[in-house]
PDB file of C-alpha atoms in Angstrom:
ATOM      1  CA  MET M1004      72.755 116.154 164.665  1.00 35.00           C
ATOM      2  CA  LEU M1005      76.448 115.561 165.122  1.00 38.00           C
ATOM      3  CA  PRO M1006      78.320 118.675 166.856  1.00 43.00           C
ATOM      4  CA  PHE M1007      79.981 121.473 164.537  1.00 44.00           C
ATOM      5  CA  TRP M1008      83.178 120.734 165.111  1.00 54.00           C
ATOM      6  CA  ASN M1009      83.350 117.062 163.505  1.00 83.00           C
ATOM      7  CA  PHE M1010      84.790 117.507 160.178  1.00 90.00           C
ATOM      8  CA  THR M1011      87.626 116.119 158.066  1.00 91.00           C
ATOM      9  CA  LEU M1012      89.877 118.925 155.866  1.00 93.00           C
ATOM     10  CA  VAL M1013      93.239 118.095 154.182  1.00 92.00           C
ATOM     11  CA  ILE M1014      94.809 120.350 151.758  1.00 93.00           C
ATOM     12  CA  HIS M1015      98.237 119.362 150.194  1.00 91.00           C
ATOM     13  CA  GLY M1016     100.262 121.919 148.529  1.00 88.00           C
ATOM     14  CA  GLY M1017     101.453 119.183 145.813  1.00 83.00           C
ATOM     15  CA  ALA M1018     104.304 117.018 145.105  1.00 66.00           C
ATOM     16  CA  GLY M1019     106.667 118.632 142.809  1.00 55.00           C
ATOM     17  CA  GLU M1020     111.103 117.128 142.699  1.00 47.00           C
ATOM     18  CA  VAL M1021     112.951 117.251 146.043  1.00 45.00           C
ATOM     19  CA  MET M1022     112.397 121.378 146.775  1.00 47.00           C
ATOM     20  CA  MET M1023     115.941 123.050 148.023  1.00 48.00           C
ATOM     21  CA  LEU M1024     113.755 126.317 149.447  1.00 57.00           C
ATOM     22  CA  ASN M1025     114.922 128.922 151.759  1.00 63.00           C
ATOM     23  CA  SER M1026     113.497 129.094 155.495  1.00 70.00           C
ATOM     24  CA  LYS M1027     111.548 132.704 154.433  1.00 74.00           C
ATOM     25  CA  VAL M1028     109.780 131.718 151.617  1.00 77.00           C
ATOM     26  CA  VAL M1029     108.778 127.965 153.916  1.00 77.00           C
ATOM     27  CA  GLU M1030     107.143 129.964 155.767  1.00 84.00           C
ATOM     28  CA  VAL M1031     105.302 131.860 153.168  1.00 86.00           C
ATOM     29  CA  ILE M1032     104.077 128.535 152.110  1.00 86.00           C
ATOM     30  CA  GLU M1033     102.661 127.402 155.010  1.00 86.00           C
ATOM     31  CA  PHE M1034     101.107 130.125 155.492  1.00 91.00           C
ATOM     32  CA  ALA M1035      99.279 130.199 153.038  1.00 92.00           C
ATOM     33  CA  LEU M1036      98.637 126.224 153.359  1.00 91.00           C
ATOM     34  CA  LYS M1037      97.005 127.094 156.458  1.00 92.00           C
ATOM     35  CA  THR M1038      95.273 130.197 154.953  1.00 94.00           C
ATOM     36  CA  ALA M1039      93.816 128.447 152.969  1.00 95.00           C
ATOM     37  CA  LEU M1040      92.878 125.280 155.663  1.00 93.00           C
ATOM     38  CA  GLY M1041      91.515 128.332 157.851  1.00 93.00           C
ATOM     39  CA  LEU M1042      88.611 128.931 154.520  1.00 96.00           C
ATOM     40  CA  GLY M1043      87.829 125.666 153.799  1.00 95.00           C
ATOM     41  CA  SER M1044      87.245 124.243 157.844  1.00 93.00           C
ATOM     42  CA  GLN M1045      84.866 127.882 158.060  1.00 94.00           C
ATOM     43  CA  VAL M1046      82.938 126.819 155.766  1.00 96.00           C
ATOM     44  CA  LEU M1047      82.415 123.937 157.942  1.00 94.00           C
ATOM     45  CA  GLN M1048      82.051 125.071 161.408  1.00 92.00           C
ATOM     46  CA  HIS M1049      79.260 127.154 160.239  1.00 93.00           C
ATOM     47  CA  GLY M1050      77.786 124.215 158.591  1.00 93.00           C
ATOM     48  CA  GLY M1051      78.188 124.180 155.390  1.00 96.00           C
ATOM     49  CA  SER M1052      78.817 121.093 153.451  1.00 97.00           C
ATOM     50  CA  SER M1053      81.748 119.474 151.729  1.00 97.00           C
ATOM     51  CA  LEU M1054      81.948 120.243 148.282  1.00 98.00           C
ATOM     52  CA  ASP M1055      81.825 124.272 149.641  1.00 98.00           C
ATOM     53  CA  ALA M1056      84.819 123.242 151.843  1.00 97.00           C
ATOM     54  CA  VAL M1057      87.104 122.580 149.038  1.00 97.00           C
ATOM     55  CA  GLN M1058      86.245 124.420 146.559  1.00 98.00           C
ATOM     56  CA  ARG M1059      87.064 127.503 149.029  1.00 98.00           C
ATOM     57  CA  SER M1060      90.484 125.762 149.930  1.00 97.00           C
ATOM     58  CA  VAL M1061      90.846 124.838 146.158  1.00 98.00           C
ATOM     59  CA  GLU M1062      89.971 128.608 145.229  1.00 98.00           C
ATOM     60  CA  ALA M1063      92.854 130.161 147.692  1.00 97.00           C
ATOM     61  CA  LEU M1064      95.844 128.484 146.541  1.00 96.00           C
ATOM     62  CA  GLU M1065      95.499 129.176 142.717  1.00 97.00           C
ATOM     63  CA  ASP M1066      95.028 132.881 144.056  1.00 96.00           C
ATOM     64  CA  CYS M1067      98.630 131.901 145.370  1.00 94.00           C
ATOM     65  CA  PHE M1068     101.030 132.130 143.045  1.00 92.00           C
ATOM     66  CA  LEU M1069     103.443 129.194 145.281  1.00 89.00           C
ATOM     67  CA  PHE M1070     101.506 127.068 143.715  1.00 92.00           C
ATOM     68  CA  ASN M1071     101.368 125.551 139.869  1.00 93.00           C
ATOM     69  CA  ALA M1072      97.433 126.406 140.386  1.00 96.00           C
ATOM     70  CA  GLY M1073      95.919 128.803 138.511  1.00 96.00           C
ATOM     71  CA  LYS M1074      97.305 132.589 139.399  1.00 96.00           C
ATOM     72  CA  GLY M1075     100.888 130.252 139.380  1.00 94.00           C
ATOM     73  CA  SER M1076     100.544 127.754 136.966  1.00 96.00           C
ATOM     74  CA  VAL M1077     103.279 126.983 135.181  1.00 94.00           C
ATOM     75  CA  PHE M1078     103.477 127.112 131.468  1.00 96.00           C
ATOM     76  CA  ASN M1079     103.280 125.129 128.599  1.00 96.00           C
ATOM     77  CA  LYS M1080     105.776 125.172 125.437  1.00 95.00           C
ATOM     78  CA  ASP M1081     104.284 127.886 123.430  1.00 96.00           C
ATOM     79  CA  GLY M1082     104.831 130.371 126.563  1.00 96.00           C
ATOM     80  CA  LYS M1083     100.998 129.496 127.484  1.00 96.00           C
ATOM     81  CA  ASN M1084      99.206 128.615 130.533  1.00 96.00           C
ATOM     82  CA  GLU M1085      96.515 125.769 130.000  1.00 97.00           C
ATOM     83  CA  MET M1086      94.822 125.108 133.314  1.00 98.00           C
ATOM     84  CA  GLU M1087      93.129 122.513 134.079  1.00 98.00           C
ATOM     85  CA  ALA M1088      90.355 121.038 137.295  1.00 98.00           C
ATOM     86  CA  THR M1089      88.246 118.911 138.629  1.00 98.00           C
ATOM     87  CA  ILE M1090      85.367 118.756 141.484  1.00 98.00           C
ATOM     88  CA  VAL M1091      83.364 115.555 143.195  1.00 98.00           C
ATOM     89  CA  ASP M1092      79.977 115.155 145.076  1.00 98.00           C
ATOM     90  CA  CYS M1093      80.948 111.952 146.775  1.00 96.00           C
ATOM     91  CA  SER M1094      77.715 111.708 148.233  1.00 89.00           C
ATOM     92  CA  GLY M1095      75.662 111.804 145.164  1.00 85.00           C
ATOM     93  CA  ILE M1096      78.688 110.733 142.803  1.00 87.00           C
ATOM     94  CA  ASN M1097      78.596 114.117 140.077  1.00 97.00           C
ATOM     95  CA  SER M1098      81.621 115.468 139.180  1.00 98.00           C
ATOM     96  CA  GLY M1099      82.703 118.644 136.431  1.00 98.00           C
ATOM     97  CA  SER M1100      85.664 118.911 134.851  1.00 98.00           C
ATOM     98  CA  VAL M1101      87.222 121.464 132.560  1.00 98.00           C
ATOM     99  CA  ALA M1102      90.494 121.304 130.521  1.00 98.00           C
ATOM    100  CA  CYS M1103      93.064 123.875 129.161  1.00 98.00           C
ATOM    101  CA  LEU M1104      92.042 127.135 130.591  1.00 97.00           C
ATOM    102  CA  GLN M1105      93.629 130.140 129.518  1.00 96.00           C
ATOM    103  CA  ARG M1106      90.667 132.696 130.534  1.00 94.00           C
ATOM    104  CA  VAL M1107      89.500 131.747 134.028  1.00 95.00           C
ATOM    105  CA  ARG M1108      91.052 133.137 137.216  1.00 95.00           C
ATOM    106  CA  ASN M1109      90.188 129.835 138.911  1.00 96.00           C
ATOM    107  CA  PRO M1110      89.182 126.667 137.246  1.00 98.00           C
ATOM    108  CA  ILE M1111      87.988 124.793 139.475  1.00 98.00           C
ATOM    109  CA  LYS M1112      85.001 127.148 140.243  1.00 97.00           C
ATOM    110  CA  ALA M1113      84.848 126.149 136.691  1.00 97.00           C
ATOM    111  CA  ALA M1114      84.883 122.718 137.210  1.00 98.00           C
ATOM    112  CA  ARG M1115      81.948 123.374 140.169  1.00 98.00           C
ATOM    113  CA  CYS M1116      80.110 125.115 137.081  1.00 97.00           C
ATOM    114  CA  VAL M1117      80.269 122.283 134.811  1.00 98.00           C
ATOM    115  CA  MET M1118      78.842 119.567 137.758  1.00 98.00           C
ATOM    116  CA  ASP M1119      76.031 122.015 138.755  1.00 97.00           C
ATOM    117  CA  LYS M1120      75.146 124.272 135.748  1.00 97.00           C
ATOM    118  CA  SER M1121      75.830 121.776 132.101  1.00 97.00           C
ATOM    119  CA  PRO M1122      74.658 118.223 131.540  1.00 97.00           C
ATOM    120  CA  HIS M1123      78.204 117.666 130.781  1.00 98.00           C
ATOM    121  CA  SER M1124      80.847 116.413 133.241  1.00 98.00           C
ATOM    122  CA  MET M1125      83.696 117.918 130.863  1.00 98.00           C
ATOM    123  CA  ILE M1126      84.678 121.156 128.559  1.00 98.00           C
ATOM    124  CA  VAL M1127      87.299 122.067 127.149  1.00 98.00           C
ATOM    125  CA  GLY M1128      89.471 125.396 126.202  1.00 97.00           C
ATOM    126  CA  GLU M1129      87.753 128.054 124.864  1.00 95.00           C
ATOM    127  CA  GLY M1130      84.330 126.022 124.474  1.00 97.00           C
ATOM    128  CA  ALA M1131      84.588 125.835 128.329  1.00 97.00           C
ATOM    129  CA  GLU M1132      86.147 129.476 128.733  1.00 95.00           C
ATOM    130  CA  ASP M1133      82.654 130.734 126.743  1.00 94.00           C
ATOM    131  CA  PHE M1134      80.487 128.977 128.834  1.00 96.00           C
ATOM    132  CA  VAL M1135      81.366 129.552 133.135  1.00 93.00           C
ATOM    133  CA  HIS M1136      82.320 133.406 130.745  1.00 91.00           C
ATOM    134  CA  GLY M1137      78.410 133.274 130.426  1.00 91.00           C
ATOM    135  CA  LEU M1138      77.348 132.985 133.345  1.00 90.00           C
ATOM    136  CA  GLU M1139      79.834 135.236 135.404  1.00 81.00           C
ATOM    137  CA  PRO M1140      79.429 138.450 132.503  1.00 76.00           C
ATOM    138  CA  GLY M1141      83.151 139.996 133.054  1.00 73.00           C
ATOM    139  CA  GLU M1142      85.998 140.444 131.491  1.00 70.00           C
ATOM    140  CA  PRO M1143      88.129 138.104 130.881  1.00 70.00           C
ATOM    141  CA  LEU M1144      91.829 138.481 132.250  1.00 86.00           C
ATOM    142  CA  GLY M1145      94.433 138.244 130.744  1.00 89.00           C
ATOM    143  CA  PRO M1146      97.886 136.328 130.142  1.00 91.00           C
ATOM    144  CA  ASP M1147      99.432 138.760 131.818  1.00 93.00           C
ATOM    145  CA  TYR M1148      97.782 137.469 135.654  1.00 95.00           C
ATOM    146  CA  PHE M1149      98.637 134.045 134.805  1.00 95.00           C
ATOM    147  CA  TYR M1150     102.591 136.310 133.897  1.00 94.00           C
ATOM    148  CA  THR M1151     105.797 135.622 136.876  1.00 91.00           C
ATOM    149  CA  ASP M1152     109.632 135.332 136.192  1.00 91.00           C
ATOM    150  CA  ILE M1153     110.387 132.162 138.020  1.00 87.00           C
ATOM    151  CA  ARG M1154     107.568 130.379 135.803  1.00 91.00           C
ATOM    152  CA  HIS M1155     108.406 131.763 133.133  1.00 92.00           C
ATOM    153  CA  LYS M1156     112.723 131.384 133.800  1.00 91.00           C
ATOM    154  CA  GLU M1157     111.368 128.022 134.551  1.00 89.00           C
ATOM    155  CA  LEU M1158     110.243 127.061 131.450  1.00 92.00           C
ATOM    156  CA  MET M1159     113.716 128.537 130.100  1.00 92.00           C
ATOM    157  CA  VAL M1160     115.402 126.141 131.528  1.00 89.00           C
ATOM    158  CA  LYS M1161     112.798 123.588 129.891  1.00 87.00           C
ATOM    159  CA  LEU M1162     113.275 124.311 126.395  1.00 89.00           C
ATOM    160  CA  GLN M1163     117.089 125.230 127.227  1.00 88.00           C
ATOM    161  CA  ALA M1164     118.094 122.464 127.937  1.00 76.00           C
ATOM    162  CA  ASP M1165     115.470 119.558 127.293  1.00 58.00           C
ATOM    163  CA  VAL M1166     114.970 118.596 131.196  1.00 57.00           C
ATOM    164  CA  ASN M1167     112.304 119.614 133.629  1.00 54.00           C
ATOM    165  CA  PRO M1168     113.714 122.210 135.688  1.00 51.00           C
ATOM    166  CA  GLN M1169     114.529 121.529 139.276  1.00 52.00           C
ATOM    167  CA  ASN M1170     110.906 122.389 141.407  1.00 50.00           C
ATOM    168  CA  ASN M1171     111.745 125.698 143.206  1.00 46.00           C
ATOM    169  CA  HIS M1172     107.818 125.761 144.398  1.00 48.00           C
ATOM    170  CA  PRO M1173     104.695 122.891 145.315  1.00 54.00           C
ATOM    171  CA  GLN M1174     102.923 121.437 142.306  1.00 73.00           C
ATOM    172  CA  THR M1175      99.329 121.037 141.680  1.00 86.00           C
ATOM    173  CA  VAL M1176      96.641 121.673 144.439  1.00 94.00           C
ATOM    174  CA  GLY M1177      94.206 119.697 145.412  1.00 95.00           C
ATOM    175  CA  ALA M1178      91.906 119.266 149.168  1.00 95.00           C
ATOM    176  CA  VAL M1179      89.163 116.338 150.799  1.00 95.00           C
ATOM    177  CA  ALA M1180      87.052 116.663 152.937  1.00 95.00           C
ATOM    178  CA  LEU M1181      84.664 115.175 154.897  1.00 94.00           C
ATOM    179  CA  ASP M1182      81.461 117.684 156.039  1.00 94.00           C
ATOM    180  CA  ARG M1183      78.942 117.071 159.950  1.00 92.00           C
ATOM    181  CA  TRP M1184      76.234 115.484 157.787  1.00 91.00           C
ATOM    182  CA  ARG M1185      78.942 112.572 157.002  1.00 92.00           C
ATOM    183  CA  LYS M1186      78.893 113.525 152.555  1.00 95.00           C
ATOM    184  CA  LEU M1187      82.404 114.123 151.455  1.00 97.00           C
ATOM    185  CA  ALA M1188      83.385 116.012 148.448  1.00 97.00           C
ATOM    186  CA  ALA M1189      87.294 115.901 146.472  1.00 97.00           C
ATOM    187  CA  ALA M1190      89.030 119.101 144.466  1.00 98.00           C
ATOM    188  CA  THR M1191      92.402 119.361 142.680  1.00 98.00           C
ATOM    189  CA  SER M1192      93.362 122.256 140.178  1.00 98.00           C
ATOM    190  CA  THR M1193      97.066 121.945 137.908  1.00 97.00           C
ATOM    191  CA  GLY M1194      98.259 124.263 136.064  1.00 96.00           C
ATOM    192  CA  GLY M1195     100.502 120.796 134.603  1.00 94.00           C
ATOM    193  CA  LEU M1196     103.910 120.438 133.525  1.00 92.00           C
ATOM    194  CA  VAL M1197     106.805 122.783 132.230  1.00 92.00           C
ATOM    195  CA  GLY M1198     106.683 123.237 128.737  1.00 93.00           C
ATOM    196  CA  LYS M1199     103.688 120.720 128.101  1.00 94.00           C
ATOM    197  CA  LEU M1200     102.633 120.674 124.696  1.00 96.00           C
ATOM    198  CA  LYS M1201     100.117 122.500 123.466  1.00 97.00           C
ATOM    199  CA  GLY M1202      96.532 120.192 124.229  1.00 97.00           C
ATOM    200  CA  ARG M1203      98.036 118.422 126.898  1.00 97.00           C
ATOM    201  CA  VAL M1204      95.176 116.447 128.968  1.00 97.00           C
ATOM    202  CA  GLY M1205      96.717 114.881 133.005  1.00 95.00           C
ATOM    203  CA  ASP M1206      95.368 113.406 135.793  1.00 96.00           C
ATOM    204  CA  THR M1207      93.617 116.273 137.442  1.00 97.00           C
ATOM    205  CA  ALA M1208      90.581 116.648 135.396  1.00 97.00           C
ATOM    206  CA  VAL M1209      90.381 113.008 134.687  1.00 98.00           C
ATOM    207  CA  VAL M1210      88.194 111.118 137.093  1.00 98.00           C
ATOM    208  CA  GLY M1211      90.042 107.684 138.457  1.00 97.00           C
ATOM    209  CA  ALA M1212      92.799 109.547 137.467  1.00 97.00           C
ATOM    210  CA  GLY M1213      93.615 111.877 139.949  1.00 96.00           C
ATOM    211  CA  ILE M1214      91.198 112.225 141.883  1.00 98.00           C
ATOM    212  CA  TYR M1215      88.046 110.680 142.831  1.00 98.00           C
ATOM    213  CA  GLY M1216      85.524 110.105 145.372  1.00 97.00           C
ATOM    214  CA  ASP M1217      82.876 107.908 146.313  1.00 96.00           C
ATOM    215  CA  ASP M1218      80.277 107.877 148.964  1.00 95.00           C
ATOM    216  CA  LYS M1219      82.985 105.585 150.618  1.00 96.00           C
ATOM    217  CA  LEU M1220      86.070 107.877 150.087  1.00 95.00           C
ATOM    218  CA  ALA M1221      87.552 110.519 148.700  1.00 96.00           C
ATOM    219  CA  ILE M1222      91.052 110.755 147.092  1.00 96.00           C
ATOM    220  CA  THR M1223      93.050 113.406 145.412  1.00 95.00           C
ATOM    221  CA  CYS M1224      96.675 112.734 143.972  1.00 93.00           C
ATOM    222  CA  SER M1225      99.774 114.935 143.003  1.00 90.00           C
ATOM    223  CA  GLY M1226     102.283 114.436 140.445  1.00 87.00           C
ATOM    224  CA  ASP M1227     103.522 112.958 136.896  1.00 88.00           C
ATOM    225  CA  GLY M1228      99.639 113.144 135.778  1.00 91.00           C
ATOM    226  CA  ASP M1229     100.169 111.207 131.965  1.00 93.00           C
ATOM    227  CA  VAL M1230     101.436 108.078 134.792  1.00 92.00           C
ATOM    228  CA  PHE M1231      98.497 108.409 137.254  1.00 94.00           C
ATOM    229  CA  LEU M1232      95.968 108.590 133.599  1.00 95.00           C
ATOM    230  CA  ARG M1233      97.706 104.864 132.286  1.00 95.00           C
ATOM    231  CA  HIS M1234      97.489 103.493 135.750  1.00 95.00           C
ATOM    232  CA  THR M1235      94.421 105.118 136.658  1.00 97.00           C
ATOM    233  CA  VAL M1236      96.380 105.702 140.694  1.00 96.00           C
ATOM    234  CA  ALA M1237      92.810 107.144 142.305  1.00 97.00           C
ATOM    235  CA  GLN M1238      90.619 104.640 141.003  1.00 97.00           C
ATOM    236  CA  LYS M1239      92.468 101.769 142.023  1.00 97.00           C
ATOM    237  CA  VAL M1240      92.882 103.566 145.996  1.00 96.00           C
ATOM    238  CA  ALA M1241      88.775 103.290 145.630  1.00 97.00           C
ATOM    239  CA  ILE M1242      89.421  99.359 144.600  1.00 97.00           C
ATOM    240  CA  LEU M1243      91.684  98.733 147.627  1.00 97.00           C
ATOM    241  CA  TYR M1244      89.648 100.499 150.160  1.00 96.00           C
ATOM    242  CA  ASN M1245      86.044  99.919 148.710  1.00 96.00           C
ATOM    243  CA  HIS M1246      86.314  95.685 147.190  1.00 97.00           C
ATOM    244  CA  LYS M1247      88.770  94.337 149.268  1.00 96.00           C
ATOM    245  CA  GLY M1248      89.172  95.043 152.290  1.00 94.00           C
ATOM    246  CA  TYR M1249      92.178  97.853 152.310  1.00 94.00           C
ATOM    247  CA  THR M1250      92.013 100.593 155.178  1.00 91.00           C
ATOM    248  CA  LEU M1251      93.569 103.727 152.824  1.00 90.00           C
ATOM    249  CA  ARG M1252      96.027 103.844 154.723  1.00 88.00           C
ATOM    250  CA  GLN M1253      97.259  99.764 153.249  1.00 91.00           C
ATOM    251  CA  ALA M1254      95.541 101.010 149.544  1.00 93.00           C
ATOM    252  CA  CYS M1255      97.593 104.220 149.613  1.00 90.00           C
ATOM    253  CA  ARG M1256     100.895 102.747 150.284  1.00 88.00           C
ATOM    254  CA  GLU M1257     100.108  98.886 147.628  1.00 92.00           C
ATOM    255  CA  VAL M1258      99.480 100.880 144.353  1.00 93.00           C
ATOM    256  CA  ILE M1259     102.220 103.975 144.922  1.00 89.00           C
ATOM    257  CA  SER M1260     104.646 100.728 145.869  1.00 88.00           C
ATOM    258  CA  GLU M1261     103.090  98.838 142.876  1.00 90.00           C
ATOM    259  CA  ASN M1262     102.431 101.347 140.162  1.00 88.00           C
ATOM    260  CA  LEU M1263     104.364 104.596 141.209  1.00 86.00           C
ATOM    261  CA  LYS M1264     107.718 103.777 142.033  1.00 80.00           C
ATOM    262  CA  GLY M1265     110.695 106.168 141.665  1.00 76.00           C
ATOM    263  CA  ILE M1266     108.271 109.020 140.051  1.00 78.00           C
ATOM    264  CA  SER M1267     106.986 112.077 142.386  1.00 76.00           C
ATOM    265  CA  ALA M1268     103.337 111.574 143.694  1.00 82.00           C
ATOM    266  CA  GLY M1269     101.258 112.502 146.705  1.00 86.00           C
ATOM    267  CA  ILE M1270      97.994 110.704 147.701  1.00 91.00           C
ATOM    268  CA  ILE M1271      95.665 112.654 150.317  1.00 92.00           C
ATOM    269  CA  ALA M1272      92.136 110.904 151.037  1.00 93.00           C
ATOM    270  CA  VAL M1273      89.294 111.153 153.430  1.00 93.00           C
ATOM    271  CA  ASP M1274      86.769 108.310 154.461  1.00 93.00           C
ATOM    272  CA  SER M1275      83.649 108.124 155.778  1.00 92.00           C
ATOM    273  CA  LYS M1276      84.727 107.154 159.263  1.00 87.00           C
ATOM    274  CA  GLY M1277      86.098 109.860 160.540  1.00 72.00           C
ATOM    275  CA  GLU M1278      88.900 107.929 160.978  1.00 70.00           C
ATOM    276  CA  PRO M1279      92.273 109.327 160.849  1.00 64.00           C
ATOM    277  CA  PRO M1280      92.995 110.902 157.246  1.00 71.00           C
ATOM    278  CA  TRP M1281      95.363 109.458 155.268  1.00 64.00           C
ATOM    279  CA  LEU M1282      98.300 110.982 153.590  1.00 65.00           C
ATOM    280  CA  ALA M1283     101.023 109.617 151.468  1.00 60.00           C
ATOM    281  CA  GLU M1284     104.139 110.737 149.495  1.00 54.00           C
ATOM    282  CA  PHE M1285     106.837 109.317 147.097  1.00 46.00           C
ATOM    283  CA  HIS M1286     109.802 111.394 146.406  1.00 40.00           C
ATOM    284  CA  GLY M1287     109.186 114.721 146.939  1.00 38.00           C
ATOM    285  CA  LEU M1288     106.497 115.311 149.278  1.00 38.00           C
ATOM    286  CA  ARG M1289     106.514 116.014 153.001  1.00 37.00           C
ATOM    287  CA  SER M1290     102.958 115.726 154.468  1.00 35.00           C
ATOM    288  CA  SER M1291     103.802 117.649 156.930  1.00 32.00           C
ATOM    289  CA  ASP M1292     104.687 120.440 154.986  1.00 34.00           C
ATOM    290  CA  LEU M1293     102.160 120.476 152.792  1.00 39.00           C
ATOM    291  CA  CYS M1294      99.551 119.238 154.168  1.00 43.00           C
ATOM    292  CA  LEU M1295      97.110 120.181 156.995  1.00 43.00           C
ATOM    293  CA  ARG M1296      94.072 119.134 159.018  1.00 48.00           C
ATOM    294  CA  SER M1297      91.528 120.470 160.597  1.00 49.00           C
ATOM    295  CA  PRO M1298      90.426 119.745 164.158  1.00 46.00           C
ATOM    296  CA  MET M1299      87.970 117.224 164.942  1.00 44.00           C
TER     297      MET M1299
END
């Protein structure tokens, strides 16, 4: 039996534009990340699974308005929130994804429900909401819960200028973990792009694009979701690692160099060997600010 501290948990708060944040806001973001890391770490310290740990950390970030997921999700072109999330049980190579959610507080919890309690891998829109609310009856959330002034201002700038506004907050959230039983898991959640078209689905909801996991490694990504979809980024990292003999560092660097030049992108990954996890960034994410690792 491995000692209880022999686990790894890595989280990220996203890869957005270069962020010009004052020190007070940075402190709040770092506190939110440390809180989310601590909640996930508690699961692992008490012998819990990597799957429960990544879900718990991502839920905590979804509950914080500073991140583009759950409570802090951006608005689409019609002024609505459409959220997506995926969770992957790497040991069983099983996953659950949701997209175009508008009335669910924690999309990552909905994704877990799809994985554990449905025969499907992905459910979207009203179908996903009806499925989740059928399992956990309660009053659906209204749009007021997700409204924040900063997100509304971002939408107005986007619509008026027809350009992407400077992101003053991190984008997307994610977590990867290795528990003491050497089982891996990955989770990710996002509100997508500011001013996106109604019904747009990004890489966060697609295994192989923004997230991937098998019995050897777990990966989550953040950045321009359409580019990640077109290049199946997470899958390419896994292929280099599993079949070409690359280390995690080499695989992430290769994919970023070849497929993600000039875009906002970030990748976090951990493998089953328990080696130090890899945090890769390009244009906008500094791992020391937004990614934290639990003590080994």
